[in-house]
PDB file of C-alpha atoms in Angstrom:
ATOM      1  CA  MET A 115      25.810  18.754  27.224  1.00 31.00           C
ATOM      2  CA  THR A 116      23.789  21.888  27.863  1.00 30.00           C
ATOM      3  CA  ALA A 117      23.954  24.998  25.732  1.00 31.00           C
ATOM      4  CA  ILE A 118      22.540  28.340  26.828  1.00 28.00           C
ATOM      5  CA  GLY A 119      21.526  31.253  24.632  1.00 28.00           C
ATOM      6  CA  LEU A 120      19.928  34.653  25.339  1.00 26.00           C
ATOM      7  CA  GLN A 121      17.503  36.694  23.306  1.00 28.00           C
ATOM      8  CA  ILE A 122      16.144  40.127  24.254  1.00 25.00           C
ATOM      9  CA  ILE A 123      12.366  40.457  23.717  1.00 27.00           C
ATOM     10  CA  ASN A 124      11.300  43.158  26.160  1.00 29.00           C
ATOM     11  CA  THR A 125      12.537  40.753  28.831  1.00 28.00           C
ATOM     12  CA  ILE A 126      15.251  38.126  28.871  1.00 31.00           C
ATOM     13  CA  LEU A 127      14.199  34.867  27.279  1.00 34.00           C
ATOM     14  CA  LEU A 128      16.286  31.859  28.194  1.00 35.00           C
ATOM     15  CA  ILE A 129      16.262  28.826  25.936  1.00 33.00           C
ATOM     16  CA  ARG A 130      18.180  25.681  26.767  1.00 36.00           C
ATOM     17  CA  LEU A 131      18.471  22.573  24.633  1.00 36.00           C
ATOM     18  CA  LEU A 132      19.211  19.134  26.042  1.00 38.00           C
ATOM     19  CA  VAL A 133      21.456  17.705  23.358  1.00 39.00           C
ATOM     20  CA  SER A 134      21.510  14.012  22.449  1.00 44.00           C
ATOM     21  CA  ALA A 135      20.974  11.741  19.468  1.00 54.00           C
ATOM     22  CA  ASN A 136      17.250  11.932  20.160  1.00 67.00           C
ATOM     23  CA  PRO A 137      15.702  14.521  17.811  1.00 79.00           C
ATOM     24  CA  ASN A 138      13.504  15.823  20.630  1.00 87.00           C
ATOM     25  CA  LYS A 139      14.823  18.780  22.597  1.00 90.00           C
ATOM     26  CA  MET A 140      13.547  20.573  25.678  1.00 92.00           C
ATOM     27  CA  VAL A 141      13.217  24.312  25.001  1.00 92.00           C
ATOM     28  CA  VAL A 142      13.164  26.306  28.255  1.00 94.00           C
ATOM     29  CA  ILE A 143      11.479  29.661  28.807  1.00 94.00           C
ATOM     30  CA  ASN A 144      10.276  31.679  31.748  1.00 95.00           C
ATOM     31  CA  GLY A 145       6.581  30.989  31.696  1.00 95.00           C
ATOM     32  CA  GLU A 146       3.537  29.269  33.118  1.00 96.00           C
ATOM     33  CA  PRO A 147       0.703  27.087  31.763  1.00 96.00           C
ATOM     34  CA  ARG A 148      -2.398  29.087  30.876  1.00 96.00           C
ATOM     35  CA  THR A 149      -5.047  26.719  29.447  1.00 97.00           C
ATOM     36  CA  PHE A 150      -5.026  23.003  30.193  1.00 97.00           C
ATOM     37  CA  THR A 151      -7.265  20.146  31.308  1.00 95.00           C
ATOM     38  CA  ASN A 152      -5.063  18.368  33.827  1.00 94.00           C
ATOM     39  CA  TYR A 153      -1.507  17.452  34.711  1.00 96.00           C
ATOM     40  CA  SER A 154       0.448  15.117  36.961  1.00 96.00           C
ATOM     41  CA  THR A 155       3.063  16.039  39.555  1.00 95.00           C
ATOM     42  CA  ALA A 156       6.334  14.602  40.796  1.00 94.00           C
ATOM     43  CA  SER A 157       8.702  15.561  43.598  1.00 94.00           C
ATOM     44  CA  LEU A 158      11.697  16.355  41.404  1.00 94.00           C
ATOM     45  CA  ASN A 159      14.156  19.205  41.098  1.00 94.00           C
ATOM     46  CA  TRP A 160      14.118  21.222  37.897  1.00 94.00           C
ATOM     47  CA  ASN A 161      16.785  19.288  36.013  1.00 94.00           C
ATOM     48  CA  SER A 162      15.211  15.953  36.926  1.00 95.00           C
ATOM     49  CA  CYS A 163      11.808  17.365  35.989  1.00 95.00           C
ATOM     50  CA  MET A 164      13.039  18.185  32.482  1.00 95.00           C
ATOM     51  CA  SER A 165      14.744  14.815  32.128  1.00 95.00           C
ATOM     52  CA  TYR A 166      11.565  13.048  33.210  1.00 96.00           C
ATOM     53  CA  CYS A 167       9.530  14.796  30.489  1.00 95.00           C
ATOM     54  CA  TYR A 168      12.249  14.236  27.924  1.00 94.00           C
ATOM     55  CA  GLN A 169      12.111  10.487  28.497  1.00 94.00           C
ATOM     56  CA  MET A 170       8.328  10.233  28.941  1.00 95.00           C
ATOM     57  CA  LEU A 171       6.770   9.447  25.571  1.00 93.00           C
ATOM     58  CA  THR A 172       3.570  11.491  25.928  1.00 94.00           C
ATOM     59  CA  CYS A 173       4.967  14.445  27.914  1.00 96.00           C
ATOM     60  CA  ILE A 174       5.281  17.667  25.925  1.00 96.00           C
ATOM     61  CA  ALA A 175       5.826  20.276  28.660  1.00 97.00           C
ATOM     62  CA  VAL A 176       6.760  20.689  32.322  1.00 97.00           C
ATOM     63  CA  HIS A 177       6.376  23.635  34.682  1.00 97.00           C
ATOM     64  CA  TYR A 178       8.305  24.554  37.824  1.00 95.00           C
ATOM     65  CA  TYR A 179       7.936  27.445  40.285  1.00 92.00           C
ATOM     66  CA  ASP A 180      10.771  28.063  42.720  1.00 84.00           C
ATOM     67  CA  GLN A 181       8.366  29.318  45.409  1.00 85.00           C
ATOM     68  CA  ASN A 182       6.547  25.974  45.309  1.00 84.00           C
ATOM     69  CA  PRO A 183       9.105  23.469  43.980  1.00 85.00           C
ATOM     70  CA  GLU A 184       7.033  20.801  42.297  1.00 92.00           C
ATOM     71  CA  CYS A 185       7.360  19.266  38.850  1.00 96.00           C
ATOM     72  CA  GLN A 186       4.106  19.686  36.906  1.00 97.00           C
ATOM     73  CA  ILE A 187       3.908  17.355  33.911  1.00 97.00           C
ATOM     74  CA  PHE A 188       1.661  18.045  30.906  1.00 97.00           C
ATOM     75  CA  GLU A 189       0.885  15.417  28.278  1.00 96.00           C
ATOM     76  CA  ILE A 190      -0.018  15.908  24.634  1.00 95.00           C
ATOM     77  CA  GLY A 191      -3.619  16.963  24.122  1.00 93.00           C
ATOM     78  CA  LYS A 192      -3.974  18.208  27.708  1.00 95.00           C
ATOM     79  CA  ILE A 193      -2.310  21.622  27.470  1.00 96.00           C
ATOM     80  CA  TYR A 194      -3.389  24.231  24.938  1.00 97.00           C
ATOM     81  CA  ASP A 195      -1.314  27.313  25.621  1.00 96.00           C
ATOM     82  CA  LEU A 196       1.210  28.835  27.988  1.00 96.00           C
ATOM     83  CA  LYS A 197       2.265  32.371  28.797  1.00 96.00           C
ATOM     84  CA  GLN A 198       5.797  33.655  28.520  1.00 95.00           C
ATOM     85  CA  LEU A 199       6.902  35.632  31.587  1.00 95.00           C
ATOM     86  CA  ASP A 200       9.859  37.773  32.509  1.00 92.00           C
ATOM     87  CA  ALA A 201      13.003  36.323  34.004  1.00 89.00           C
ATOM     88  CA  TYR A 202      12.108  37.504  37.526  1.00 90.00           C
ATOM     89  CA  SER A 203       8.865  35.517  37.771  1.00 91.00           C
ATOM     90  CA  GLY A 204      10.566  32.457  39.197  1.00 92.00           C
ATOM     91  CA  LYS A 205       8.385  30.315  36.914  1.00 94.00           C
ATOM     92  CA  ILE A 206       9.944  28.212  34.192  1.00 95.00           C
ATOM     93  CA  MET A 207       8.659  25.818  31.571  1.00 96.00           C
ATOM     94  CA  ALA A 208      10.328  23.342  29.252  1.00 96.00           C
ATOM     95  CA  VAL A 209       8.549  22.425  26.016  1.00 95.00           C
ATOM     96  CA  LYS A 210       9.511  19.347  24.004  1.00 94.00           C
ATOM     97  CA  MET A 211       9.938  19.794  20.287  1.00 92.00           C
ATOM     98  CA  ILE A 212      11.855  18.354  17.356  1.00 88.00           C
ATOM     99  CA  SER A 213      15.077  20.224  16.655  1.00 73.00           C
ATOM    100  CA  ASP A 214      18.089  19.930  14.393  1.00 60.00           C
ATOM    101  CA  PRO A 215      20.602  17.921  16.469  1.00 55.00           C
ATOM    102  CA  THR A 216      23.503  19.686  14.773  1.00 55.00           C
ATOM    103  CA  GLN A 217      22.402  23.117  15.973  1.00 55.00           C
ATOM    104  CA  CYS A 218      21.674  24.779  19.280  1.00 52.00           C
ATOM    105  CA  SER A 219      19.555  27.791  18.461  1.00 51.00           C
ATOM    106  CA  SER A 220      19.270  30.645  20.928  1.00 44.00           C
ATOM    107  CA  THR A 221      15.734  31.529  19.800  1.00 48.00           C
ATOM    108  CA  SER A 222      12.468  29.665  19.569  1.00 49.00           C
ATOM    109  CA  ASP A 223      12.342  30.546  15.858  1.00 49.00           C
ATOM    110  CA  GLY A 224      15.472  28.481  15.361  1.00 46.00           C
ATOM    111  CA  ASN A 225      13.619  25.332  16.349  1.00 57.00           C
ATOM    112  CA  SER A 226      10.845  23.431  14.638  1.00 65.00           C
ATOM    113  CA  MET A 227       8.079  24.446  17.082  1.00 87.00           C
ATOM    114  CA  ARG A 228       6.514  21.046  16.528  1.00 90.00           C
ATOM    115  CA  GLY A 229       6.711  17.538  17.936  1.00 92.00           C
ATOM    116  CA  GLU A 230       5.164  14.106  17.813  1.00 92.00           C
ATOM    117  CA  VAL A 231       4.446  11.015  19.852  1.00 91.00           C
ATOM    118  CA  SER A 232       5.093   7.953  17.740  1.00 92.00           C
ATOM    119  CA  THR A 233       5.218   4.190  18.362  1.00 93.00           C
ATOM    120  CA  SER A 234       4.508   1.191  16.154  1.00 93.00           C
ATOM    121  CA  SER A 235       0.829   1.373  17.135  1.00 94.00           C
ATOM    122  CA  MET A 236       0.222   5.022  18.103  1.00 94.00           C
ATOM    123  CA  TYR A 237       0.776   8.467  16.602  1.00 95.00           C
ATOM    124  CA  GLN A 238      -0.085  12.043  17.514  1.00 95.00           C
ATOM    125  CA  ASN A 239       1.623  15.272  16.560  1.00 94.00           C
ATOM    126  CA  TYR A 240       1.454  18.870  17.695  1.00 95.00           C
ATOM    127  CA  SER A 241       2.543  22.298  16.542  1.00 94.00           C
ATOM    128  CA  ILE A 242       3.361  25.442  18.492  1.00 94.00           C
ATOM    129  CA  THR A 243       2.711  29.022  17.414  1.00 93.00           C
ATOM    130  CA  VAL A 244       3.849  32.132  19.256  1.00 92.00           C
ATOM    131  CA  ASP A 245       1.848  35.369  19.335  1.00 92.00           C
ATOM    132  CA  GLN A 246       3.554  37.963  21.515  1.00 89.00           C
ATOM    133  CA  ASP A 247       3.790  36.249  24.913  1.00 93.00           C
ATOM    134  CA  ILE A 248       1.344  33.376  24.267  1.00 95.00           C
ATOM    135  CA  TRP A 249       2.565  29.988  23.060  1.00 95.00           C
ATOM    136  CA  SER A 250      -0.391  28.041  21.584  1.00 96.00           C
ATOM    137  CA  ILE A 251      -0.158  24.266  21.265  1.00 96.00           C
ATOM    138  CA  SER A 252      -2.366  22.507  18.718  1.00 95.00           C
ATOM    139  CA  ALA A 253      -2.492  18.691  18.733  1.00 95.00           C
ATOM    140  CA  SER A 254      -3.740  16.325  16.042  1.00 94.00           C
ATOM    141  CA  PRO A 255      -6.194  13.531  16.840  1.00 93.00           C
ATOM    142  CA  LEU A 256      -4.691  10.527  18.603  1.00 93.00           C
ATOM    143  CA  TYR A 257      -4.267   7.568  16.265  1.00 94.00           C
ATOM    144  CA  LYS A 258      -4.067   4.328  18.245  1.00 94.00           C
ATOM    145  CA  CYS A 259      -4.375   0.771  16.996  1.00 95.00           C
ATOM    146  CA  PRO A 260      -5.835  -2.244  18.811  1.00 92.00           C
ATOM    147  CA  ASP A 261      -3.419  -4.531  20.620  1.00 91.00           C
ATOM    148  CA  SER A 262      -1.132  -6.511  18.272  1.00 91.00           C
ATOM    149  CA  PHE A 263      -1.964  -4.217  15.323  1.00 95.00           C
ATOM    150  CA  ARG A 264       0.564  -1.938  13.640  1.00 96.00           C
ATOM    151  CA  LEU A 265       0.001   1.649  12.535  1.00 96.00           C
ATOM    152  CA  PHE A 266       0.988   2.635   8.993  1.00 97.00           C
ATOM    153  CA  HIS A 267       1.341   6.199   7.722  1.00 96.00           C
ATOM    154  CA  ARG A 268      -0.403   5.972   4.368  1.00 96.00           C
ATOM    155  CA  VAL A 269      -0.536   8.773   1.825  1.00 95.00           C
ATOM    156  CA  LEU A 270      -4.275   9.120   2.458  1.00 96.00           C
ATOM    157  CA  GLY A 271      -4.134   8.799   6.248  1.00 95.00           C
ATOM    158  CA  MET A 272      -3.321   6.595   9.228  1.00 95.00           C
ATOM    159  CA  TRP A 273      -4.182   2.900   8.900  1.00 95.00           C
ATOM    160  CA  CYS A 274      -4.064  -0.001  11.394  1.00 96.00           C
ATOM    161  CA  ILE A 275      -3.243  -3.503  10.154  1.00 95.00           C
ATOM    162  CA  GLY A 276      -3.305  -6.727  12.133  1.00 93.00           C
ATOM    163  CA  VAL A 277      -3.703 -10.460  11.671  1.00 91.00           C
ATOM    164  CA  VAL A 278      -6.690 -12.137  13.304  1.00 89.00           C
ATOM    165  CA  THR A 279      -6.456 -15.926  13.447  1.00 85.00           C
ATOM    166  CA  THR A 280      -9.550 -18.134  13.282  1.00 83.00           C
ATOM    167  CA  GLY A 281     -10.474 -21.533  11.984  1.00 81.00           C
ATOM    168  CA  PRO A 282     -11.660 -21.908   8.375  1.00 85.00           C
ATOM    169  CA  ILE A 283     -13.806 -18.893   7.555  1.00 87.00           C
ATOM    170  CA  THR A 284     -15.321 -17.307   4.463  1.00 88.00           C
ATOM    171  CA  GLN A 285     -14.339 -13.822   3.394  1.00 89.00           C
ATOM    172  CA  GLN A 286     -17.869 -12.626   4.146  1.00 90.00           C
ATOM    173  CA  ASP A 287     -17.669 -13.957   7.699  1.00 92.00           C
ATOM    174  CA  GLY A 288     -14.154 -12.544   8.034  1.00 90.00           C
ATOM    175  CA  SER A 289     -15.434  -9.135   6.994  1.00 92.00           C
ATOM    176  CA  GLN A 290     -18.198  -9.369   9.584  1.00 93.00           C
ATOM    177  CA  LEU A 291     -15.641 -10.310  12.219  1.00 91.00           C
ATOM    178  CA  CYS A 292     -13.652  -7.154  11.396  1.00 91.00           C
ATOM    179  CA  ILE A 293     -16.761  -5.043  11.851  1.00 92.00           C
ATOM    180  CA  GLN A 294     -17.942  -6.827  14.971  1.00 93.00           C
ATOM    181  CA  ASP A 295     -14.645  -6.922  16.884  1.00 92.00           C
ATOM    182  CA  TYR A 296     -12.753  -3.888  15.544  1.00 92.00           C
ATOM    183  CA  LEU A 297     -15.266  -1.647  13.735  1.00 92.00           C
ATOM    184  CA  GLY A 298     -12.975  -2.156  10.756  1.00 92.00           C
ATOM    185  CA  ILE A 299     -12.741  -3.788   7.346  1.00 93.00           C
ATOM    186  CA  LEU A 300     -10.402  -6.180   5.590  1.00 94.00           C
ATOM    187  CA  SER A 301      -7.205  -4.411   4.604  1.00 95.00           C
ATOM    188  CA  GLY A 302      -5.415  -4.230   1.292  1.00 94.00           C
ATOM    189  CA  PHE A 303      -1.688  -3.589   0.744  1.00 94.00           C
ATOM    190  CA  ASP A 304      -0.737   0.022   0.072  1.00 96.00           C
ATOM    191  CA  THR A 305       3.052  -0.373   0.370  1.00 95.00           C
ATOM    192  CA  GLU A 306       5.762  -3.009   0.342  1.00 93.00           C
ATOM    193  CA  ASP A 307       6.210  -2.363   4.064  1.00 95.00           C
ATOM    194  CA  GLU A 308       2.595  -3.385   4.701  1.00 95.00           C
ATOM    195  CA  LEU A 309       2.971  -6.544   2.635  1.00 92.00           C
ATOM    196  CA  ARG A 310       6.236  -7.438   4.352  1.00 91.00           C
ATOM    197  CA  TYR A 311       4.713  -6.878   7.792  1.00 93.00           C
ATOM    198  CA  MET A 312       1.781  -9.148   7.021  1.00 90.00           C
ATOM    199  CA  ILE A 313       3.987 -11.907   5.632  1.00 88.00           C
ATOM    200  CA  ASP A 314       6.364 -11.731   8.593  1.00 89.00           C
ATOM    201  CA  THR A 315       3.387 -11.898  10.951  1.00 90.00           C
ATOM    202  CA  VAL A 316       1.584 -14.769   9.241  1.00 88.00           C
ATOM    203  CA  VAL A 317       4.423 -17.144   8.323  1.00 86.00           C
ATOM    204  CA  PRO A 318       5.286 -17.985  11.977  1.00 86.00           C
ATOM    205  CA  LEU A 319       1.641 -18.942  12.501  1.00 85.00           C
ATOM    206  CA  VAL A 320       1.814 -21.735   9.918  1.00 83.00           C
ATOM    207  CA  PRO A 321       2.170 -25.129  11.688  1.00 81.00           C
ATOM    208  CA  PHE A 322       5.572 -26.674  10.962  1.00 78.00           C
ATOM    209  CA  ASN A 323       4.160 -30.153  10.257  1.00 80.00           C
ATOM    210  CA  THR A 324       1.145 -28.965   8.320  1.00 78.00           C
ATOM    211  CA  PRO A 325      -0.132 -31.293   5.572  1.00 81.00           C
ATOM    212  CA  TYR A 326      -1.219 -28.267   3.545  1.00 78.00           C
ATOM    213  CA  LEU A 327       0.967 -26.638   0.927  1.00 78.00           C
ATOM    214  CA  TRP A 328      -0.477 -23.188   1.588  1.00 79.00           C
ATOM    215  CA  TYR A 329      -2.224 -21.266   4.325  1.00 82.00           C
ATOM    216  CA  GLY A 330      -4.200 -18.170   3.437  1.00 84.00           C
ATOM    217  CA  TYR A 331      -5.915 -15.180   4.966  1.00 87.00           C
ATOM    218  CA  TRP A 332      -8.468 -12.862   3.483  1.00 90.00           C
ATOM    219  CA  ILE A 333      -7.553  -9.383   2.302  1.00 92.00           C
ATOM    220  CA  ASN A 334      -9.584  -6.622   0.696  1.00 93.00           C
ATOM    221  CA  GLY A 335     -11.107  -7.278  -2.718  1.00 92.00           C
ATOM    222  CA  PHE A 336     -14.271  -8.884  -4.131  1.00 89.00           C
ATOM    223  CA  ARG A 337     -14.695  -9.723  -7.804  1.00 87.00           C
ATOM    224  CA  LYS A 338     -17.035  -7.509  -9.789  1.00 87.00           C
ATOM    225  CA  GLU A 339     -20.218  -9.094 -11.175  1.00 85.00           C
ATOM    226  CA  THR A 340     -19.079  -8.260 -14.701  1.00 83.00           C
ATOM    227  CA  CYS A 341     -15.753 -10.101 -14.248  1.00 83.00           C
ATOM    228  CA  ARG A 342     -16.885 -13.363 -12.655  1.00 78.00           C
ATOM    229  CA  PHE A 343     -16.386 -15.770 -15.535  1.00 74.00           C
ATOM    230  CA  SER A 344     -13.259 -16.856 -17.332  1.00 67.00           C
ATOM    231  CA  ASN A 345     -14.501 -15.544 -20.672  1.00 66.00           C
ATOM    232  CA  GLN A 346     -14.841 -12.027 -19.239  1.00 66.00           C
ATOM    233  CA  THR A 347     -11.300 -10.926 -20.028  1.00 63.00           C
ATOM    234  CA  SER A 348     -11.701  -7.370 -21.246  1.00 72.00           C
ATOM    235  CA  SER A 349      -9.298  -4.678 -20.041  1.00 79.00           C
ATOM    236  CA  ASP A 350     -11.894  -3.722 -17.428  1.00 82.00           C
ATOM    237  CA  CYS A 351     -11.349  -7.117 -15.775  1.00 82.00           C
ATOM    238  CA  SER A 352      -7.569  -7.221 -15.992  1.00 80.00           C
ATOM    239  CA  GLY A 353      -5.776  -7.798 -12.694  1.00 81.00           C
ATOM    240  CA  ILE A 354      -6.981  -5.716  -9.790  1.00 86.00           C
ATOM    241  CA  LYS A 355      -9.419  -3.852 -12.041  1.00 87.00           C
ATOM    242  CA  GLY A 356     -11.663  -6.900 -11.926  1.00 85.00           C
ATOM    243  CA  PHE A 357     -12.288  -6.365  -8.209  1.00 89.00           C
ATOM    244  CA  THR A 358     -14.163  -3.939  -6.001  1.00 93.00           C
ATOM    245  CA  LEU A 359     -11.872  -2.582  -3.287  1.00 94.00           C
ATOM    246  CA  THR A 360     -13.387  -1.093  -0.149  1.00 94.00           C
ATOM    247  CA  ASP A 361     -10.182  -0.222   1.747  1.00 95.00           C
ATOM    248  CA  PRO A 362     -10.846   3.545   1.960  1.00 95.00           C
ATOM    249  CA  LEU A 363      -7.220   4.663   2.318  1.00 96.00           C
ATOM    250  CA  LEU A 364      -5.742   2.447  -0.395  1.00 96.00           C
ATOM    251  CA  SER A 365      -3.908   4.630  -2.918  1.00 96.00           C
ATOM    252  CA  ASN A 366      -1.662   2.036  -4.568  1.00 93.00           C
ATOM    253  CA  THR A 367      -2.486  -1.506  -5.728  1.00 91.00           C
ATOM    254  CA  ASN A 368       0.976  -2.449  -6.998  1.00 90.00           C
ATOM    255  CA  TRP A 369       1.512  -4.660  -3.934  1.00 90.00           C
ATOM    256  CA  TYR A 370      -1.263  -7.024  -4.876  1.00 87.00           C
ATOM    257  CA  LEU A 371       1.172  -9.605  -6.243  1.00 82.00           C
ATOM    258  CA  TRP A 372      -0.636 -12.354  -8.108  1.00 79.00           C
ATOM    259  CA  GLY A 373       0.589 -15.965  -8.107  1.00 71.00           C
ATOM    260  CA  TYR A 374       1.491 -18.147 -11.066  1.00 59.00           C
ATOM    261  CA  ASP A 375       0.801 -16.273 -14.322  1.00 57.00           C
ATOM    262  CA  GLY A 376       0.502 -12.862 -12.699  1.00 60.00           C
ATOM    263  CA  GLN A 377      -3.273 -12.783 -13.017  1.00 61.00           C
ATOM    264  CA  PRO A 378      -5.972 -13.368 -10.387  1.00 66.00           C
ATOM    265  CA  ASN A 379      -7.594 -16.175 -12.390  1.00 59.00           C
ATOM    266  CA  GLY A 380      -8.644 -18.703  -9.758  1.00 57.00           C
ATOM    267  CA  MET A 381     -11.455 -19.975 -11.965  1.00 55.00           C
ATOM    268  CA  SER A 382     -10.262 -23.318 -13.308  1.00 55.00           C
ATOM    269  CA  ASP A 383     -13.859 -24.515 -13.394  1.00 56.00           C
ATOM    270  CA  GLY A 384     -14.865 -21.549 -15.560  1.00 57.00           C
ATOM    271  CA  LEU A 385     -17.894 -21.032 -13.363  1.00 60.00           C
ATOM    272  CA  GLY A 386     -16.815 -17.826 -11.655  1.00 57.00           C
ATOM    273  CA  THR A 387     -17.005 -19.300  -8.173  1.00 62.00           C
ATOM    274  CA  SER A 388     -13.713 -17.816  -6.910  1.00 73.00           C
ATOM    275  CA  ASN A 389     -14.474 -14.221  -6.149  1.00 82.00           C
ATOM    276  CA  CYS A 390     -12.503 -13.201  -3.044  1.00 86.00           C
ATOM    277  CA  ILE A 391      -8.821 -12.287  -2.671  1.00 87.00           C
ATOM    278  CA  ALA A 392      -6.606 -14.125  -0.199  1.00 86.00           C
ATOM    279  CA  ASN A 393      -2.909 -13.824   0.553  1.00 86.00           C
ATOM    280  CA  ARG A 394      -1.193 -17.226   0.689  1.00 83.00           C
ATOM    281  CA  VAL A 395       1.900 -18.239   2.660  1.00 83.00           C
ATOM    282  CA  ASN A 396       3.809 -21.406   3.500  1.00 76.00           C
ATOM    283  CA  ILE A 397       6.457 -22.266   6.056  1.00 72.00           C
ATOM    284  CA  ASN A 398       9.517 -21.500   3.896  1.00 65.00           C
ATOM    285  CA  ASN A 399       9.956 -17.776   4.307  1.00 48.00           C
ATOM    286  CA  GLY A 400       6.996 -16.034   2.751  1.00 45.00           C
ATOM    287  CA  ASP A 401       9.128 -13.765   0.579  1.00 35.00           C
ATOM    288  CA  ALA A 402       6.635 -12.516  -1.970  1.00 34.00           C
ATOM    289  CA  MET A 403       9.226 -10.357  -3.686  1.00 30.00           C
ATOM    290  CA  LYS A 404      11.631 -13.198  -4.585  1.00 29.00           C
ATOM    291  CA  GLN A 405       9.749 -16.465  -4.729  1.00 32.00           C
ATOM    292  CA  PRO A 406       6.122 -17.618  -4.547  1.00 31.00           C
ATOM    293  CA  GLU A 407       5.989 -18.516  -0.887  1.00 37.00           C
ATOM    294  CA  ALA A 408       3.474 -15.715  -0.452  1.00 41.00           C
ATOM    295  CA  ASN A 409       1.116 -14.317  -3.043  1.00 47.00           C
ATOM    296  CA  GLN A 410      -2.408 -13.190  -3.565  1.00 52.00           C
ATOM    297  CA  TYR A 411      -4.908 -15.545  -5.127  1.00 47.00           C
ATOM    298  CA  ILE A 412      -8.614 -16.187  -5.075  1.00 45.00           C
TER     299      ILE A 412
END
């Protein structure tokens, strides 16, 4: 369904919203791109041009000129502003933005004037401001994870998490592998969603006929020097406080769920030789929230 509204601002401004369950809408004005780096083209009529942008993940605007009918396609981060023209220019643009699906506003002010490109491994957003006849588009940095990693929107920023399988490896060597192959570090768990993702990813990797009760993978956390022996049980060494965490965007440690007695003991020999945190899983279901098929230990 297409709805059409008119607003008088010195000239006639036409705004049209393509309505669907998708929160993105194409807002149409008479205008032309002003500052941009590049664009792609397609031999499409105007309606098909808008539909193409609407369905293309990274497209945020299209331009069409009836004297030279060609669909010009602009992606996020490649167009910076556009100029609003009068209705007799023959030049039209459609700009993608998030809009309330229950409304069909006849003015640009009635819409969010913002948008985003979001997948499980990529995120970028943009905002649009209008000053007289100039629409300025400001885009955030592009956040993109390596293949097979997932992007999480943490309170402190964007964070990529993935599982890298190797043979037996120490936490120190695992940390070096993160740096060497991904310029990253071992991750902690900031949310239940992160913990659930890691469990769901790791459990299918456990061999069905394995002779081992548990399989484990290293996560962020290394025991402090002052908490390395079983007799060092002050409040400063209780639970996660006994460890140095280097995950820079970790704001919540509640999803470090310790096995057995709820403490990261791991020092049955009393010698303080277990100093690194691992998450353990077996082939049952890895549900750390209900039963101990997955938990952190050292």
